[in-house]
Amino acid sequence: MTIPYKIYIEENEIPRSWYNVRADMKNKPAPLLNPATRKPMTAEELGGVFCTELVKQELDNDNAYIPIPDEIVDFYKMYRPSPLVRAYCLEKALDTPAEIYYKFEGNNTSGSHKLNSAIAQAYYAKKQGLKGVTTETGAGQWGTALSMACSYFGIDCKVFMVKVSYEQKPFRREVMRTYGANVTPSPSMETEVGRKINAEFPGTTGSLGCAISEAVETAVTNEGYRYVLGSVLSQVLLHQSVIGLETKAALEKYDIKPDIIIGCAGGGSNLGGLISPFAGEILRGENNYRIIAVEPASCPSLTRGKYIYDFCDTGKICPLAKMYTLGSGYIPAPNHAGGLRYHGMSSIVSQLYDDGIIEATSVKQTDVFEAAQKFARVEGILPAPESSHAIKVAIDEALKCKESGEKKTIVFGLTGTGYFDMVAYQKFNDGEMTDYVPTDEEIAASLAQCPKV
Amino acid sequence: MTIPYKIYIEENEIPRSWYNVRADMKNKPAPLLNPATRKPMTAEELGGVFCTELVKQELDNDNAYIPIPDEIVDFYKMYRPSPLVRAYCLEKALDTPAEIYYKFEGNNTSGSHKLNSAIAQAYYAKKQGLKGVTTETGAGQWGTALSMACSYFGIDCKVFMVKVSYEQKPFRREVMRTYGANVTPSPSMETEVGRKINAEFPGTTGSLGCAISEAVETAVTNEGYRYVLGSVLSQVLLHQSVIGLETKAALEKYDIKPDIIIGCAGGGSNLGGLISPFAGEILRGENNYRIIAVEPASCPSLTRGKYIYDFCDTGKICPLAKMYTLGSGYIPAPNHAGGLRYHGMSSIVSQLYDDGIIEATSVKQTDVFEAAQKFARVEGILPAPESSHAIKVAIDEALKCKESGEKKTIVFGLTGTGYFDMVAYQKFNDGEMTDYVPTDEEIAASLAQCPKV
């Protein structure tokens, strides 16, 4: 059977339930803790910050399948199913016996997979009768995705955008504004925590952790608003499982059995979503795969962080999460381009990594952009810097196959496009891109600030 | 039968031949003339500027179907078939009984339909053993598409980019560079004609007509290079017929009969490609459709130009073409955003318009951006300003249906995405966008410069 360049499942094959990998995990991810009492957060406590239905999903370690509401499926139909692409041209360019596939999530205006969870979170906010939601965004994909989702359901969207991105990525900001969102550079003077950080660090260009604090504060101090988050949380990985479920369905359509599954990892939303159904098979003893999480050498939470409870935000107002972390004060060096800059990692991914279900590796950004350029030139798609971390490792694995003569099947997640990352590409094109790898001392100093739990 | 949100034909249903509407036209488009002798350009004369095979296609008024080489079909498979989307959400937002469909050509890194012809032209250049090709680009879609195509076939790509775009759209430039293209702001000091224009109009920000002259000069004065063009020419409309053929196949799959087909029109490549198979049916007396070309009020070649022979470029070194034109010296006002800024119109489209096969209308850009924003918010896709001209008229026609209660089927071409047009969107978001409509005197003055043929 000839495998087409793009494997599409049918519109009526779009998953009708999300898959909750926690149900199959023997070691469940550790619960979120109340930062004051250090006791597990209750649904009631979480309900002050998050939408009620999303809290239920956040705390659900038992149900393997959670139905996707029709309204969300309808929205999915506008840009899903996304294609599983056979990288024929990349294979040829690498002269490898390996078969390479990528699940491409970039064919929507948000430019990434983030829309899968954004639309779900906006839906539950709308259903709860809320006026709107608040959030933070770094590179901008999440903010864009949420703006689109809120515009679709007609609710307010308030985005705190890390100041350096707000200034360097005015076009992302304009996309959000086109969808009707209110975008504020963070740290701002609109929140208590923003004013405090601005006073403490005058001229700071912001961080994700700080923007999170501002968004949370705004949600809890304004009637009818809740906070939503684009990664890290278990609910987000749940929504993102649509990626993995579609990937599995597409592979099965052509009887393809992957050997290696690769995803980039920042907070873990794309990786967790892509691998969930495959990890589930491993956990249930039904199948085996090598699963590789790829993170930037400049923000290596899995490969060089510690698996402990930490703050999720700079302002330390969010619940504590047990995760692989570099410490909540850790900020990647300014030469780090693109996303994947969060100091911690999703509790689910952290636990799967700790249990040896998945591997992790880190790569340098000049190598990542080299892989991105190679990929763009043969496969046509200009990838996001984030996604290119997975490309880099997929190429490496394919080249190992060339050496060994093995015909492995490699699947990776191409989470998005790089159309709003041209400043970074320009640096690379001009030969001015540099690498940064934190020293052990830097990481240790940052980790020393973690709470003692 | 429920019609899905996105109608895809199968990969093996991608057309294997382009459709040449000229074969079915009783009144053929007028031939290109040698600017010196005023006699029809011969294949030999054209061969100095264009690739041999493309010259054959340019002069072919007889063969209705021209096979697409396998290598081009393989490339098409990387981003085609493109979806024909049922605009369910837009229909609902407009509360119209009309059914609206759009053929979406933006799901590729060039962001538009231009890639369909770029890959064909790069292929023939490679096959002819050329070192590379030269071209011009305005808004940047064509240059990006050609860069991708040349990178795929491993030939040089030299792009003269209208200076104002080069400066206002650095990111487009960087995409081209990422694909290995050489990008020069036009007018440059690298060509005779560029130096002349710079001397005559110091500080000029350039025009498409001027960039064309520079690209042609560079092609004819460098061994192993030819010039390629992204619109206007009959060969380009031929390649773009893949849009119309796929659209027809998708409609037939669900037994949908369109009443109105709408496309934006600059040089005519998208419009001509989309409508060719439908115009062919009209010409053969098999079917009837309303076909509407939509152009900007600030560059209204069909609706306010004259159907005469004119220069194709500012430098007056290209063949003369008979077309609806505003005069080769016509440059849209600086407040005009996006593409659709060429002074003339494809000979094929011009002849079809003159013969009453298609209609034309013009729209103001603030109305266009309003339609773009509405579309983006309900359909999710942020459209290119060019494509939004078609959206505007599709919405108008759908609202007429609402008034009359008619359930018409409207199909329009969504040629591309607006991700690199955020400067224009920002102007619109800030309420600073203005309109410009040239006076009759301005157009008459520009037309007075046309050659007497």
PDB file of C-alpha atoms in Angstrom, chain A residues 4-6 8 10-11 74 77-81 89 107-109 148 151-152 171 173-175 177-180 373 376-382 419-420 422-423 425-426 429-430, chain B residues 4-6 8 10-11 74 77-81 89 107-109 148 151-152 171 173-175 177-180 373 376-382 419-420 422-423 425-426 429-430:
ATOM      1  CA  PRO A   4       0.459   9.270   0.792  1.00  0.00           C
ATOM      2  CA  TYR A   5       2.446  12.377   1.623  1.00  0.00           C
ATOM      3  CA  LYS A   6      -0.278  13.468   3.994  1.00  0.00           C
ATOM      4  CA  TYR A   8      -5.716  12.529   6.904  1.00  0.00           C
ATOM      5  CA  GLU A  10     -11.870  11.753   8.115  1.00  0.00           C
ATOM      6  CA  GLU A  11     -13.642  14.638   9.758  1.00  0.00           C
ATOM      7  CA  ASP A  74     -17.341  21.676  15.756  1.00  0.00           C
ATOM      8  CA  LYS A  77     -13.511  20.705  12.449  1.00  0.00           C
ATOM      9  CA  MET A  78     -12.383  24.114  11.232  1.00  0.00           C
ATOM     10  CA  TYR A  79      -8.710  23.114  11.424  1.00  0.00           C
ATOM     11  CA  ARG A  80      -8.631  19.436  12.323  1.00  0.00           C
ATOM     12  CA  PRO A  81      -7.916  16.623  11.649  1.00  0.00           C
ATOM     13  CA  CYS A  89      11.765  14.583   0.958  1.00  0.00           C
ATOM     14  CA  ASN A 107      -2.101  24.835   9.867  1.00  0.00           C
ATOM     15  CA  ASN A 108      -4.209  27.278  11.807  1.00  0.00           C
ATOM     16  CA  THR A 109      -3.864  30.990  12.439  1.00  0.00           C
ATOM     17  CA  MET A 148      -9.151  33.127  18.607  1.00  0.00           C
ATOM     18  CA  SER A 151     -13.519  35.570  19.916  1.00  0.00           C
ATOM     19  CA  TYR A 152     -15.337  32.464  18.687  1.00  0.00           C
ATOM     20  CA  PHE A 171       2.828  41.266  14.947  1.00  0.00           C
ATOM     21  CA  ARG A 173       0.242  41.279  19.461  1.00  0.00           C
ATOM     22  CA  GLU A 174      -1.648  42.597  16.435  1.00  0.00           C
ATOM     23  CA  VAL A 175      -3.025  39.161  15.605  1.00  0.00           C
ATOM     24  CA  ARG A 177      -5.868  42.459  18.851  1.00  0.00           C
ATOM     25  CA  THR A 178      -7.441  41.542  15.507  1.00  0.00           C
ATOM     26  CA  TYR A 179      -9.263  38.797  17.398  1.00  0.00           C
ATOM     27  CA  GLY A 180     -10.388  41.361  19.935  1.00  0.00           C
ATOM     28  CA  GLN A 373      16.583  25.368   7.875  1.00  0.00           C
ATOM     29  CA  ALA A 376      12.250  24.005   5.621  1.00  0.00           C
ATOM     30  CA  ARG A 377      14.235  23.669   2.436  1.00  0.00           C
ATOM     31  CA  VAL A 378      13.193  20.098   1.708  1.00  0.00           C
ATOM     32  CA  GLU A 379       9.787  19.760   3.360  1.00  0.00           C
ATOM     33  CA  GLY A 380       8.552  23.236   2.483  1.00  0.00           C
ATOM     34  CA  ILE A 381       7.286  24.150   5.940  1.00  0.00           C
ATOM     35  CA  LEU A 382       9.115  26.831   7.918  1.00  0.00           C
ATOM     36  CA  TYR A 419       6.220  32.821  10.687  1.00  0.00           C
ATOM     37  CA  PHE A 420       6.387  35.074  13.737  1.00  0.00           C
ATOM     38  CA  MET A 422      11.765  35.719  11.822  1.00  0.00           C
ATOM     39  CA  VAL A 423      13.877  37.840  14.162  1.00  0.00           C
ATOM     40  CA  TYR A 425      15.767  33.238  11.844  1.00  0.00           C
ATOM     41  CA  GLN A 426      17.398  36.497  10.767  1.00  0.00           C
ATOM     42  CA  ASN A 429      20.766  33.712   8.627  1.00  0.00           C
ATOM     43  CA  ASP A 430      23.260  36.419   9.566  1.00  0.00           C
TER      44      ASP A 430
ATOM     45  CA  PRO B   4     -17.981  18.411   5.986  1.00  0.00           C
ATOM     46  CA  TYR B   5     -16.303  21.634   7.071  1.00  0.00           C
ATOM     47  CA  LYS B   6     -13.384  20.866   4.788  1.00  0.00           C
ATOM     48  CA  TYR B   8     -10.556  17.306   0.524  1.00  0.00           C
ATOM     49  CA  GLU B  10      -7.670  12.486  -2.378  1.00  0.00           C
ATOM     50  CA  GLU B  11      -3.963  12.900  -3.020  1.00  0.00           C
ATOM     51  CA  ASP B  74       5.193  15.247  -6.158  1.00  0.00           C
ATOM     52  CA  LYS B  77       1.562  16.569  -2.756  1.00  0.00           C
ATOM     53  CA  MET B  78       3.437  18.336   0.018  1.00  0.00           C
ATOM     54  CA  TYR B  79       0.745  21.015   0.343  1.00  0.00           C
ATOM     55  CA  ARG B  80      -2.078  19.991  -1.976  1.00  0.00           C
ATOM     56  CA  PRO B  81      -4.895  19.157  -2.403  1.00  0.00           C
ATOM     57  CA  CYS B  89     -19.569  29.808  10.877  1.00  0.00           C
ATOM     58  CA  ASN B 107      -1.735  26.388   4.055  1.00  0.00           C
ATOM     59  CA  ASN B 108       1.853  26.488   2.889  1.00  0.00           C
ATOM     60  CA  THR B 109       4.845  28.508   4.008  1.00  0.00           C
ATOM     61  CA  MET B 148      10.895  27.683  -1.763  1.00  0.00           C
ATOM     62  CA  SER B 151      15.510  25.660  -2.943  1.00  0.00           C
ATOM     63  CA  TYR B 152      13.645  22.417  -3.640  1.00  0.00           C
ATOM     64  CA  PHE B 171      10.269  39.123   7.822  1.00  0.00           C
ATOM     65  CA  ARG B 173      12.772  38.937   3.273  1.00  0.00           C
ATOM     66  CA  GLU B 174      14.088  36.643   6.000  1.00  0.00           C
ATOM     67  CA  VAL B 175      11.822  33.791   4.934  1.00  0.00           C
ATOM     68  CA  ARG B 177      16.796  34.169   2.810  1.00  0.00           C
ATOM     69  CA  THR B 178      16.056  31.110   4.929  1.00  0.00           C
ATOM     70  CA  TYR B 179      15.261  29.344   1.671  1.00  0.00           C
ATOM     71  CA  GLY B 180      18.580  30.525   0.268  1.00  0.00           C
ATOM     72  CA  GLN B 373     -11.637  40.953  10.621  1.00  0.00           C
ATOM     73  CA  ALA B 376     -11.021  35.936  10.933  1.00  0.00           C
ATOM     74  CA  ARG B 377     -13.143  36.063  14.064  1.00  0.00           C
ATOM     75  CA  VAL B 378     -15.670  33.493  12.922  1.00  0.00           C
ATOM     76  CA  GLU B 379     -13.748  31.283  10.495  1.00  0.00           C
ATOM     77  CA  GLY B 380     -10.478  31.290  12.434  1.00  0.00           C
ATOM     78  CA  ILE B 381      -8.219  32.085   9.504  1.00  0.00           C
ATOM     79  CA  LEU B 382      -6.504  35.483   9.376  1.00  0.00           C
ATOM     80  CA  TYR B 419       0.573  36.683   8.788  1.00  0.00           C
ATOM     81  CA  PHE B 420       3.066  39.018   7.136  1.00  0.00           C
ATOM     82  CA  MET B 422       0.277  42.826  10.414  1.00  0.00           C
ATOM     83  CA  VAL B 423       1.466  46.388   9.795  1.00  0.00           C
ATOM     84  CA  TYR B 425      -3.840  45.111  10.322  1.00  0.00           C
ATOM     85  CA  GLN B 426      -2.310  47.268  13.049  1.00  0.00           C
ATOM     86  CA  ASN B 429      -6.893  47.987  14.556  1.00  0.00           C
ATOM     87  CA  ASP B 430      -5.749  51.490  15.506  1.00  0.00           C
TER      88      ASP B 430
END
